[in-house]
Short mmCIF file of C-alpha atoms in Angstrom, two decimals:
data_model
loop_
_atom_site.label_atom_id
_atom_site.label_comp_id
_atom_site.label_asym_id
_atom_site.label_seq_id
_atom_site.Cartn_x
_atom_site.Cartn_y
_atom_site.Cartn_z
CA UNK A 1 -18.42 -20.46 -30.85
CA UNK A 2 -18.10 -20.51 -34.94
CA UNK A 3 -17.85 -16.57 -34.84
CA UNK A 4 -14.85 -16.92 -32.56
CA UNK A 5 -13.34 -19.69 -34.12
CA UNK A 6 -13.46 -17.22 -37.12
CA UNK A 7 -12.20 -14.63 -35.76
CA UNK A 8 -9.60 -17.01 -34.08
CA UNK A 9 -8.07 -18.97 -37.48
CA UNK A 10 -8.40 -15.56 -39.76
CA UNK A 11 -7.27 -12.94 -37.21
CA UNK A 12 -3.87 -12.09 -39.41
CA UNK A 13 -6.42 -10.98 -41.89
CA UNK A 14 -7.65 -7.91 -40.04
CA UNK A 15 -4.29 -5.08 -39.46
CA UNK A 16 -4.31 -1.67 -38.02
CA UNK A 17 -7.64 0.00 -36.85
CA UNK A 18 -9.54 -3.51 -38.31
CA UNK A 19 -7.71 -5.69 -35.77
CA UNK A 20 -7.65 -2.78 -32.85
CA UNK A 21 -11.66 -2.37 -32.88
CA UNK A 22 -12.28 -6.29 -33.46
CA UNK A 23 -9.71 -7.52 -30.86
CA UNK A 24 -9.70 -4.49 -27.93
CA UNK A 25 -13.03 -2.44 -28.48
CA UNK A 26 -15.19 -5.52 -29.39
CA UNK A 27 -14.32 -8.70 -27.96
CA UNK A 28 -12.29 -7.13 -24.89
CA UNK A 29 -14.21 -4.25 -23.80
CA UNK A 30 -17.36 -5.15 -25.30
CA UNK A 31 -17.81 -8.49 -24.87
CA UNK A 32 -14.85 -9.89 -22.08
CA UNK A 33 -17.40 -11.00 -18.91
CA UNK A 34 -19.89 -12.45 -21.73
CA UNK A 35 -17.75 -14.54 -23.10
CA UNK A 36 -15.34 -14.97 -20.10
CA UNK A 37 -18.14 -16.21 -18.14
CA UNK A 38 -20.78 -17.89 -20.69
CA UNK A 39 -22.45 -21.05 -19.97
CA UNK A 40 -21.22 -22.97 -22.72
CA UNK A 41 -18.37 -25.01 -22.68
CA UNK A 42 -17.39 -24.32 -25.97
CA UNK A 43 -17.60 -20.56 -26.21
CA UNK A 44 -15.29 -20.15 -23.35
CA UNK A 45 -12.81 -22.48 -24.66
CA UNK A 46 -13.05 -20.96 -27.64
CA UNK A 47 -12.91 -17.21 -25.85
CA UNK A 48 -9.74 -18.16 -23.69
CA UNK A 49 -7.49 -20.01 -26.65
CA UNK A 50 -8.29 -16.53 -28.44
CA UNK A 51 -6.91 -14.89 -25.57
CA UNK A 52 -4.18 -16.95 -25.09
CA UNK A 53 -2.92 -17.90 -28.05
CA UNK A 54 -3.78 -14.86 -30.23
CA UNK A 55 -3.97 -11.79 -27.50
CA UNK A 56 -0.97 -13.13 -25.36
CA UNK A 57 1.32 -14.88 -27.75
CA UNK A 58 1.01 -11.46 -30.20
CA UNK A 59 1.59 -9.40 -27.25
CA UNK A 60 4.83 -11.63 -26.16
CA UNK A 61 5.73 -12.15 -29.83
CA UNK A 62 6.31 -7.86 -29.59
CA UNK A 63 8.07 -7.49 -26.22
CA UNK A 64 10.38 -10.25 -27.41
CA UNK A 65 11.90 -7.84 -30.55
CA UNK A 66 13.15 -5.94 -27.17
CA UNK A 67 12.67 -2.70 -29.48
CA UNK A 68 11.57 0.64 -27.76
CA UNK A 69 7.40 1.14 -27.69
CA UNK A 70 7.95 3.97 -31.19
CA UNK A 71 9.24 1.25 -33.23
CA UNK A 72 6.51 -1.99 -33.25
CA UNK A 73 4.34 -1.87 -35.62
CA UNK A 74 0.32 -0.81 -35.12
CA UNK A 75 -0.29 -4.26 -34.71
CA UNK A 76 2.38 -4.80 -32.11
CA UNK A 77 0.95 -2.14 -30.14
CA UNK A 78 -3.01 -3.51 -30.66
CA UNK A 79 -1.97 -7.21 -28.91
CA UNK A 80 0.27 -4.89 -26.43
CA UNK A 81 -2.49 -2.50 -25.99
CA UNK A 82 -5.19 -5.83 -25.87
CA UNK A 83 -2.87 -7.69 -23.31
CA UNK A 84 -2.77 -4.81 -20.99
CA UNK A 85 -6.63 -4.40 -21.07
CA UNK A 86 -6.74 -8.55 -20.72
CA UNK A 87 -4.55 -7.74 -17.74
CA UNK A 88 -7.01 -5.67 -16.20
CA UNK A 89 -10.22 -8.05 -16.30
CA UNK A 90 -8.12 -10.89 -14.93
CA UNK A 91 -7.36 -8.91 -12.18
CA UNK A 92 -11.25 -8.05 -11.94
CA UNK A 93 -12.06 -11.44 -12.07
CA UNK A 94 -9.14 -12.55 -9.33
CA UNK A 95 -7.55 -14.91 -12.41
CA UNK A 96 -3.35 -14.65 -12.11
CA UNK A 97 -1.53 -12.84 -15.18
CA UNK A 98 -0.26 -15.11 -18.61
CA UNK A 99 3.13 -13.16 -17.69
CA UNK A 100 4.86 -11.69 -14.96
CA UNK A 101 4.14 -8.48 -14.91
CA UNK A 102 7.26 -6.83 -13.80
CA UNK A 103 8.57 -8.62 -16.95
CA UNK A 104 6.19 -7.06 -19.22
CA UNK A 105 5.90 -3.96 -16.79
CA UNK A 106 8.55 -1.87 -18.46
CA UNK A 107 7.02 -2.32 -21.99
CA UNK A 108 3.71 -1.76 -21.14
CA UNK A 109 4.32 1.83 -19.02
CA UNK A 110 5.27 3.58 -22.29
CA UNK A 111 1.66 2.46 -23.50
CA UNK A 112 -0.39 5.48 -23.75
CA UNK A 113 -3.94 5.43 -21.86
CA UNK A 114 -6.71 4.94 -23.40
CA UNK A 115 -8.72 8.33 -23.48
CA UNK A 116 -12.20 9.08 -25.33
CA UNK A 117 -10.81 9.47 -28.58
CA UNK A 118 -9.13 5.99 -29.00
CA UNK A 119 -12.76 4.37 -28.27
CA UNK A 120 -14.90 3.33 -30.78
CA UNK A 121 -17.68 5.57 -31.20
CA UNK A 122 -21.65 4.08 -30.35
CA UNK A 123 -24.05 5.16 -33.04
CA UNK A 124 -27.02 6.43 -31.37
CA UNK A 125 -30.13 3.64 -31.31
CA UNK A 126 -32.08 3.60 -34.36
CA UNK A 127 -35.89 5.03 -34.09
CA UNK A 128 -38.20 2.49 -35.45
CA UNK A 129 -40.74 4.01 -37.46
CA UNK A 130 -44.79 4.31 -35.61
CA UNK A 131 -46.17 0.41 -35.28
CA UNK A 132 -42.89 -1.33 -36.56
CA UNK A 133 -41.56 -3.77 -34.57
CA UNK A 134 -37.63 -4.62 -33.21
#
């Protein structure tokens, strides 16, 4: 829960491909049913005030400018791009939307899909050398 409280207070530190692989490939893709779902108390509070105060109110924040998709910023488009993945583990999990969606649907059609270039890379697993130990 201190790691996301981190993250959460200092997240207008990170911008651009920082902020998209920390917000969307790491705690939304990677990590969304661990933290969604965890036992503790704390780190889902923690989890879901990140989500809705940083994820949704970023993502609102940019389809309030009422500007065309070409014109926000890369960070605009990260919480646009993060909402719209949020969107789709709610829906996994059977939780309602943060906002209507015909509201945001406009908006969030001229987002381009994700495809395999967009995701973050895995490094292959290390080799530990003969007798060494993880």
């Amino acid at each position: 829960s201190k790691g996301l409280w981190f993250v959460y207070k200092n997240l207008t530190v990170f911008q651009g491909m920082r902020l998209r692989s920390l917000v969307v490939d790491l705690l939304l893709d990677k990590y969304f049913f661990t933290l969604f779902l965890n036992w503790s108390w704390l780190v889902r509070k923690c989890y879901i005030w990140f989500l809705l105060y940083r994820v949704c109110e970023g993502a609102r924040l940019a389809f309030m400018r009422g500007v065309p998709y070409s014109k926000l910023t890369i960070d605009e488009r990260t919480m646009l791009g993060a909402y719209q993945r949020l969107t789709e583990f709610l829906e996994k999990v059977g939780a309602p939307l943060v906002f209507p969606s015909q509201q945001m649907a406009p908006l969030l059609n001229a987002i381009p899909k994700r495809s395999a270039t967009m995701a973050v890379s895995k490094a292959p697993p290390r080799k530990l050398p003969p007798g060494a130990k993880p």
